[in-house]
Every structure is written in structure tokens, then in C-alpha cells.
């Protein structure tokens, strides 16, 4: 090895050691606060799961089919919803599917609550946008298993570290697409609003957001798909749902169980994508 390479390797930066020290400091000084947050968030998610589980499966399937019809007026989509959810019920993965839906919906709501405002601000502030771009790149490209290590230490086993890891992984999508949608509003449209005396808030609510809504909804759909892709990984830290039978099948080399649980995840992903895609209100579509 040449002297320059040897010198660089000998003076290794302690990035991993610094991160470990920071996480240990958080654990030592804020253990009670993190566990209280974990217990509260876990209680909320368990409440959502209990609420969904209290509804008879056939009634919940009919409600989802009704939602699909109301949003899209498509008999084909309704048939897909009924067939797909009844297949999951027949395979015996309904309870796991409900738990997965609760995790995905909770993660999506958190991502939208954080991502849409952040994307709007990034669209109007180029310095903020430039600052968060490398952070978003890091969040999307770092191996997802890396998220589980600090969250597991801070929040313990269960659904909470899985949820937080899912939010970190899926959050860049709504931020990026919201910023893209708001920035793509035509300048003449904004000038027309300003000519009519619209304030900044009115321009945002009545011009920018309506024009950017298709792109924002694409970000929400991407967020849902990314959250579903984390289902199996979240199961490794104790999160319930369809990921657990997949992990169990992997550990026992159970091909039948792995295929059925994987098929249930695929069905949920396809149905949620079709329902959320271009979900215009009735009579809207102009």
C-alpha cells in the first residue's frame, strides 16, 4: 500500500464512534422520556388496531369497496378490492393485514403531517431546499436496517421502532414531490392571483396547492408503497403485521407460508395504490 493510502487509513475518522456516543448519551439521559413516548405512541397504534379489528371483516371489506367506488366510480376496482380482501380473509391473514394497515396508515399520516409543510417551505425557500437535499438523499439511500439499531435502543422492542424507521425511510417522498408540485405552478397563474389582490396565504391555499395536488397525491402514494416495503423489516424489531409470518417462514423455510403472506402484502399494496391514485372527488375531474 502506498504511503498516502496508509496515512489516510491510519487516521480514520470516528464517525461510527461519535454516533454511538450520541445515542448512548440520549439513552442515559432521556431513557424515561423516550420510553414514555414509546408507550404513548404504541398505545395509540394499538387503539387503531383494536378499532379496525372490532369491525367485522365483511363489513370492513364492504366499506373499503364503497370508498373505492366513491373515489373512482370503477366497477373493476371494486371487484379487485372485494376479490383481494376476501382472498386475504380466506388465507387467514386478516388480523395481520389489519395490523399492517394500522402501521402503514400511521406512518403515512406522520409523513404527510411533516412532509407536506416541509415541502411547501422548501419550495419557497431555496436555501432550506438546498440544505435538506443531502439529508433526504441520506434518508433514502442508507440501508434500512441501520435505522433499526438506534430506534431499538431508544424505544425498545415493539411497533414503535418499526413505525419510526418507516417514517424516516418514507418521509423524503412527500417532501420532494410536494416541493416539486408547488415549484411547478406556472408563473402567470401566480401573477393572476396577485393581480386580484391575493395574499401569500391565499395564493398558497387557492392557487399553489390545488395546482400541485396531483403531485402531492403521488407523493402520498409513494409514501404508502415505501411504508409497505418496510413491513417485513419492521417485524424484525417486534412489529406485528404481515411481516411477521414472512420472517417466520424465512426462519423455518416454510415456502407455503412465505408465499401466502407475501401475496397478502402484494394485494394490500396494489389495492392501496389503485385507491389512492388520482382520488378526485365526485364531480371534480375538470
Phi, psi and omega in degrees: 000138182289159185299325182293315179296320179297319179297317180297317181291324181291335181252055182293137175286141182269051183299311180298321180294322179295317179295318179299316179298320180294315180295319178295324177296317177298317181295319183289324188262338184229030182301313183296319181294317179295319180290325176295317176298318179298317180295317180295315179293320177297321178296319180296316180293319178297326176295319177297317179297316180297322179295315179293322181290336179289338179279130176305137184307317182296322179292320179293321177298317178296323179294318178295319177297320177296321177297318179298320179292319181296324182280325191235346182052045183237115178294327179296316179295319178299318178296321177297317180297312181297313181296315182294314181289324176294326176296316178298317178299318180294324181284348177090021182247025183293314181299317178295325178294319178299318179295321177295317179300319179297318179294314182293316180295320178296316179295320181293318178298318178295318180295319180292318180297327179267316190288320182294310176300320179295321178293321177296316180294321179295326179292332182260350183229101186292334178291318177295319180297317179294327182287322185273345181304311178294329177294316178295321176299318180295317181297327183274333188256337180295139180305135186297332179296335180295327179298327189289334185293304179292323180294326177293320179292322185278323189244354178078179180291153175131194185283335186295309177299326176295319179294315182295319177297322178295318179297316180299320182288323186268344187299323182301329183298306179294329178295310183297313185286329174295315178299318179297316181295318181291320180291337183275000178297127182301139180299320177300327178293318178294320180294326177295319177296319178295325179295331178272008175084021181289140175280174179300319180293319178295321176299319180295311187283328187253347181238302188290309183295315177300320180291325183273355187303317177302319179291321177297318179295327174297322176295322177295317178297317177299321179298318179297315181296318178294323177295319178295327179292343180268359186300312183293318181294321179296331179295337180292340179250021172101003178285134178280173179126195183290343177290331183295311177296331176294314178297319179296319178294323178295319181291330183255004182053046180265097184296317183298312180295318179298319180292317182294315179294320177296321177296322178297320177296318179297316180298314179299317181297315181295315183294317180294323178295316181292323181289319184279342184289124178046055181280077179277144176293157179302135180082354181277253166050027177279000000 
